[in-house]
XYZ file of C-alpha atoms in Angstrom:
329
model
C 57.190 -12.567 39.477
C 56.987 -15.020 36.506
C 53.446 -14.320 36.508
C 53.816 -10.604 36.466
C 56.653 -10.732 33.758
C 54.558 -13.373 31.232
C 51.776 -10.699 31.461
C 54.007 -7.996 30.654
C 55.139 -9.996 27.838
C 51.486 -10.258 26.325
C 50.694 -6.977 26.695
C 54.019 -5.892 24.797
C 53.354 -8.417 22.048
C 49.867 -7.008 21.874
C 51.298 -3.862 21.631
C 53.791 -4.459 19.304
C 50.842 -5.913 17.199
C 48.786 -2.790 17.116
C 51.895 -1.310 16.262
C 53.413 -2.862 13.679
C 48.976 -2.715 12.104
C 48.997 1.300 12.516
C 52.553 1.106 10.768
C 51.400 -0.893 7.740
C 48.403 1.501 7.430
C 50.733 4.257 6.960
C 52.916 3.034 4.595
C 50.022 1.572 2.458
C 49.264 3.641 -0.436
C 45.731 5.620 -0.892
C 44.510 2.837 -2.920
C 45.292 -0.119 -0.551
C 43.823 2.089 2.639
C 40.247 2.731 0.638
C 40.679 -1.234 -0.182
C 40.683 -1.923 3.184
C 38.336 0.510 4.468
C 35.829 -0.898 1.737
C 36.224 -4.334 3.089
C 35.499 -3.427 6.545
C 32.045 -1.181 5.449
C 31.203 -4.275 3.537
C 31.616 -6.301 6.166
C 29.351 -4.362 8.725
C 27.369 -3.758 6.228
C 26.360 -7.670 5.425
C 26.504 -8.037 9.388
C 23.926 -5.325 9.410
C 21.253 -6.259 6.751
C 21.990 -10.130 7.162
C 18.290 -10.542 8.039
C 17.345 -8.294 5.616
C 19.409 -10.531 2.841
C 18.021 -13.945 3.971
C 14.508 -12.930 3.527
C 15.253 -11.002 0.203
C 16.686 -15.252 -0.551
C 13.404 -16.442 0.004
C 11.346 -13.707 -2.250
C 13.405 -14.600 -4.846
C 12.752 -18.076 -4.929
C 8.713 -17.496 -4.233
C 6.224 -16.876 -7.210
C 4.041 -13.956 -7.500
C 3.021 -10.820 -9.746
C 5.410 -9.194 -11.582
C 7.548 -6.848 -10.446
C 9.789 -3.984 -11.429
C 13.090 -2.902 -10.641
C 12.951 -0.803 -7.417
C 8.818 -0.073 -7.207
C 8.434 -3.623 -7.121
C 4.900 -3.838 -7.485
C 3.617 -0.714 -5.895
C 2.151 0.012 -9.396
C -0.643 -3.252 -9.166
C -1.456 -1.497 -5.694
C -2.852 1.459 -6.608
C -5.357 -0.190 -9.082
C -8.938 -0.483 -7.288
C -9.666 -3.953 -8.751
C -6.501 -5.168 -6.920
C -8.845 -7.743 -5.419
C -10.826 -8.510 -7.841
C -8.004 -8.750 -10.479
C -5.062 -10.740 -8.531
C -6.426 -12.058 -5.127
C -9.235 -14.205 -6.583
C -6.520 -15.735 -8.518
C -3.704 -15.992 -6.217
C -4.006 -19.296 -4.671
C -4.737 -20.433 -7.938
C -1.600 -18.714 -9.923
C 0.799 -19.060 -7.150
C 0.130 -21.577 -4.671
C 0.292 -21.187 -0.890
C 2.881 -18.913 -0.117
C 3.335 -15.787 -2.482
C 5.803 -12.744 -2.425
C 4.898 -8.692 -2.969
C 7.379 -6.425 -3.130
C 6.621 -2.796 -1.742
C 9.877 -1.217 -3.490
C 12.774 -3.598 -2.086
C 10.657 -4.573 0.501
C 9.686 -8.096 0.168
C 6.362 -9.320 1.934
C 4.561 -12.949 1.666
C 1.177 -13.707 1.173
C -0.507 -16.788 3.194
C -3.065 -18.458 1.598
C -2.710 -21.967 3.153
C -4.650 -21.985 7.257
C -2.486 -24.420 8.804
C 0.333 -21.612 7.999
C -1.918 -19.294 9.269
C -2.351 -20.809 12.151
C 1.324 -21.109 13.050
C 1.751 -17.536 13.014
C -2.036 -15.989 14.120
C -0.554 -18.835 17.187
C 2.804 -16.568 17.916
C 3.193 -13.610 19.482
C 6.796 -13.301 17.796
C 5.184 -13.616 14.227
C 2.474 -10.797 14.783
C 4.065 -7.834 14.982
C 3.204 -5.951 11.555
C 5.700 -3.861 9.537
C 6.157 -0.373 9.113
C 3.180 -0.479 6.228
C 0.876 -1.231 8.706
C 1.408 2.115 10.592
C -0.629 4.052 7.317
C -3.276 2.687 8.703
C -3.341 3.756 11.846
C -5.354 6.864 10.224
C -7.974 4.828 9.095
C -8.495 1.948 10.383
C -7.008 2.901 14.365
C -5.149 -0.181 15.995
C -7.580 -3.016 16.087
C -6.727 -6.334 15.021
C -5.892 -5.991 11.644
C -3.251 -3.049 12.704
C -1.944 -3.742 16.048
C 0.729 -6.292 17.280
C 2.347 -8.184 19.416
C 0.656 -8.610 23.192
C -2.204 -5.950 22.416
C -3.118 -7.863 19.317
C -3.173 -11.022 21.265
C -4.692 -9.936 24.126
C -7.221 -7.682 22.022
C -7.940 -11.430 20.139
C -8.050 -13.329 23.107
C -10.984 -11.202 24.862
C -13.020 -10.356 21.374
C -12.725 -14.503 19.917
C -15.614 -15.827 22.329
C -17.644 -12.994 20.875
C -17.610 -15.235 17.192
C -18.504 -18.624 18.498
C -21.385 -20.593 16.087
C -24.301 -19.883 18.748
C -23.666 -16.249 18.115
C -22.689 -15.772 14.772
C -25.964 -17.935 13.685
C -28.128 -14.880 15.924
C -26.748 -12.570 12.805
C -28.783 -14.785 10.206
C -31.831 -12.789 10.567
C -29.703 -9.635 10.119
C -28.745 -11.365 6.535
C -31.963 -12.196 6.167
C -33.839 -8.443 7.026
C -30.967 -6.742 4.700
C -31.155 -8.710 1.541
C -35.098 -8.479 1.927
C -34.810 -4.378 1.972
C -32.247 -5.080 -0.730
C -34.674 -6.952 -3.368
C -37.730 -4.441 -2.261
C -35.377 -1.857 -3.348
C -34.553 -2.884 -6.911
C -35.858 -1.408 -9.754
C -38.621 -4.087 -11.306
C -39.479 -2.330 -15.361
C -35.573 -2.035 -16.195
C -34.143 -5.722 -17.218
C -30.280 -4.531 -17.265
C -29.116 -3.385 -13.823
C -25.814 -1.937 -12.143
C -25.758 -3.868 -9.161
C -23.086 -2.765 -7.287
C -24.444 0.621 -5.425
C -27.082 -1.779 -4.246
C -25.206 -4.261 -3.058
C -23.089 -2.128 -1.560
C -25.694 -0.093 0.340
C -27.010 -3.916 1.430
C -23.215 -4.691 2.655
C -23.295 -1.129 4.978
C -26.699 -1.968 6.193
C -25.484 -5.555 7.654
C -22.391 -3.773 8.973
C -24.565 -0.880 10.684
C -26.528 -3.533 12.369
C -24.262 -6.280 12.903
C -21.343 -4.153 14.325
C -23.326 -1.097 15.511
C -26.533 -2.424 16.455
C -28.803 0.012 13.874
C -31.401 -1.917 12.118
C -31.950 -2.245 8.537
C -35.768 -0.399 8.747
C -34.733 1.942 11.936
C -35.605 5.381 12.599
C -32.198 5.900 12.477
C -31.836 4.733 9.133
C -31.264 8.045 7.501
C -28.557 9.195 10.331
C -26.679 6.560 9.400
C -26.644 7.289 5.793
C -24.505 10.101 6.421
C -22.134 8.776 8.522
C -19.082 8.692 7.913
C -18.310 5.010 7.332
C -19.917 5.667 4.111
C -17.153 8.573 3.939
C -13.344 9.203 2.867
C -10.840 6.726 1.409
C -7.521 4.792 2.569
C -4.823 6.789 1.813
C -2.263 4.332 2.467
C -1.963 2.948 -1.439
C -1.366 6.437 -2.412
C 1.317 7.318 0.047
C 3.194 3.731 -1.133
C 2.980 4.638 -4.468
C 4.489 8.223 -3.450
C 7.149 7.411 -1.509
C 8.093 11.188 0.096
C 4.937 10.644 1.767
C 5.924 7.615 3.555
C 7.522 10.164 5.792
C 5.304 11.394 8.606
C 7.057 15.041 8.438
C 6.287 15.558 4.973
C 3.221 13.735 4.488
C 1.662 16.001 7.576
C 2.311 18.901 5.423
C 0.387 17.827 2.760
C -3.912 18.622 1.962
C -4.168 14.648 2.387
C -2.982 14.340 5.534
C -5.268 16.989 7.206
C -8.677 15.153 5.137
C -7.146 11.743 6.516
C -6.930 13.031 10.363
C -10.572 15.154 10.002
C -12.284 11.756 8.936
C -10.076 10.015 12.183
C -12.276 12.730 14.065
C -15.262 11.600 12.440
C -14.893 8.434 12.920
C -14.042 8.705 16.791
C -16.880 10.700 17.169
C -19.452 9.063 15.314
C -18.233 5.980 16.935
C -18.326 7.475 20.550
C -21.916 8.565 20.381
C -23.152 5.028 19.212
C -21.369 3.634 21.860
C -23.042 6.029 24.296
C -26.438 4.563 22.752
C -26.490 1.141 23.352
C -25.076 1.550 26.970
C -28.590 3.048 27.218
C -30.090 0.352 25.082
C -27.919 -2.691 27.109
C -29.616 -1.531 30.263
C -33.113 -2.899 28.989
C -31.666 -5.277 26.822
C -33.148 -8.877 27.244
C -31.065 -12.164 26.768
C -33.263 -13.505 23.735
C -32.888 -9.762 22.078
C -30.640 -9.375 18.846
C -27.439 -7.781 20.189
C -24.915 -6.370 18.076
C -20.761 -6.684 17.868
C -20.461 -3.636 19.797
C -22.363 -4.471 22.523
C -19.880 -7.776 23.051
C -17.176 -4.991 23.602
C -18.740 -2.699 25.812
C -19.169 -6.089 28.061
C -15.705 -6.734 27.471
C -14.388 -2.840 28.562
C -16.691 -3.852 31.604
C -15.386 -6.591 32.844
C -11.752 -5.814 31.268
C -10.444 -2.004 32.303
C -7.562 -2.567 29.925
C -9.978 -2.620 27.482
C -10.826 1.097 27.380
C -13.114 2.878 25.068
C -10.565 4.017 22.648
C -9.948 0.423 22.053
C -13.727 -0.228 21.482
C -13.425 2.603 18.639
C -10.433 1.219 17.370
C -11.726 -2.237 16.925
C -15.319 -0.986 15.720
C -13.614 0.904 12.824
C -12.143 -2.039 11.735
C -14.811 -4.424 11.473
C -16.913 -1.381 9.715
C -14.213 0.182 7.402
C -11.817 -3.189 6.574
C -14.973 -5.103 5.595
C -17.104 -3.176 3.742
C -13.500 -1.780 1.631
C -12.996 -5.857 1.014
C -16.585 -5.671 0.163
C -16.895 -2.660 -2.152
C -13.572 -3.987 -4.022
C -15.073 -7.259 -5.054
């Protein structure tokens, strides 16, 4: 009984506590009730975007370009000589660890490889923000796009592919494409623009390196108008316009339906080379040059996870994410 009655008592004293709190509300004016409502939003609030906050902190306290109040620096993105202009530079100007801000968005920049390789190590540090997702488009969701265990896993099964025996087979690649390059330079004109040159050299490694198409092929001309010589990213554009940044308005829009089309292109272009050198792999002899893609279609065989959609996805990386590094520089 003493039991029952000291719970009764609790529950009236908890009770009377609620109470005598629902009482106070109402005789507190209209000021005092939006004072206390405020407190309690900012409370939640703070709860809510504590992460948020912390890593805001750090940016703070990090060099890096200038910024501007709420674009940050979305203005420096949508220059073309972004890496020419700032990423030469930034170890240099800022040290190892930089900030970028993408409107109030803070990201870091990691120049130094030991902190590279505490976070390329974790499968909690991989997974990419929402900016990663406009490239999905473009680039599909190979290594440079993807996270978390299929960016791992994707890692894990294409990393033997890069080991010093193999890479060193690519030399004579190098060597074939800056040959073609120098027999295709102008020899009466002493003051050249380079850089078409250069980058046609930069394609041709790619197109035999990645997709196993020679420098002097018959193929040569096909793959002059494919489409990895084709279309833009759209991503800078879309940061530096933020309506697009949502999906439902940016599918509305002329650039979204030329972004998707060149997806197409891409997937297609990409499935029919594929389909070619699982004809040429069949005659294939160990001592024969063998390209990146190749090393995947070995991988899909041996590795069902790894499905052809994947191969496409990591082929368009290597192609497009290079030679855009390339072409910037």
């Amino acid at each position: 009984l003493l039991g029952c009655f000291g719970g009764t008592r609790r529950s009236l004293s908890t009770l009377d506590t609620s109470m005598t709190f629902f009482q106070a509300l109402e005789k507190s004016s209209a000021v005092e009730l939006y004072t206390y409502l405020t407190l309690i939003l900012v409370c939640v609030l703070l709860y809510i975007f504590s992460d948020y906050l912390k890593i805001c902190a750090l940016a703070f306290r990090l060099p890096g370009p200038k910024s501007y109040p709420i674009i940050g620096n979305c203005l420096d993105i949508a220059r073309k000589d972004l890496i020419t202009r700032e990423m030469a530079q930034a170890y240099k100007n800022y040290g190892p660890l930089a900030r970028v801000w993408i409107f109030v968005f803070p990201m870091f920049v990691v120049f130094d490889p030991n902190d590279l390789k505490v976070i390329l190590s974790s499968k909690k540090h991989t997974n990419k923000s929402m900016f990663y997702k406009l490239l999905h488009n473009f680039l599909g969701r190979g290594l440079i796009t993807s996270s978390g265990h299929k960016w791992s896993s994707h890692r894990k099964l294409i990393q033997p592919s890069f080991n010093i025996a193999i890479l060193e087979k690519f030399i004579d690649t190098f060597t074939d494409s800056a040959s073609f390059l120098i027999d295709k330079l102008p020899k009466e004109e002493t003051v050249l623009n380079v850089t078409e040159y250069v980058n046609n050299c930069v394609l041709d490694i790619l197109n035999e390196a990645v997709l196993g198409v020679p420098v002097k092929s018959v193929d040569k001309k096909e793959m002059e108008q494919s489409p990895f010589r084709q279309g833009k990213v759209v991503a800078p554009y879309r940061i530096t316009h933020p309506w697009l940044l949502f999906n439902s308005i940016y599918k509305l829009t002329d650039a979204a339906t030329a972004e998707l089309n060149q997806k197409k292109q891409l997937d297609d272009f990409s499935r029919k080379m594929i389909r070619r050198r699982r004809e040429i792999l069949k005659t294939l002899s160990p001592s024969d040059r063998r390209c990146l893609l190749d090393f995947m279609i070995e991988i899909s065989n041996e590795n069902p996870d790894f499905t052809e959609d994947d191969i496409i996805d990591e082929a368009c990386t290597f192609m497009l994410a290079v030679s855009v590094y390339a072409f910037e520089i």
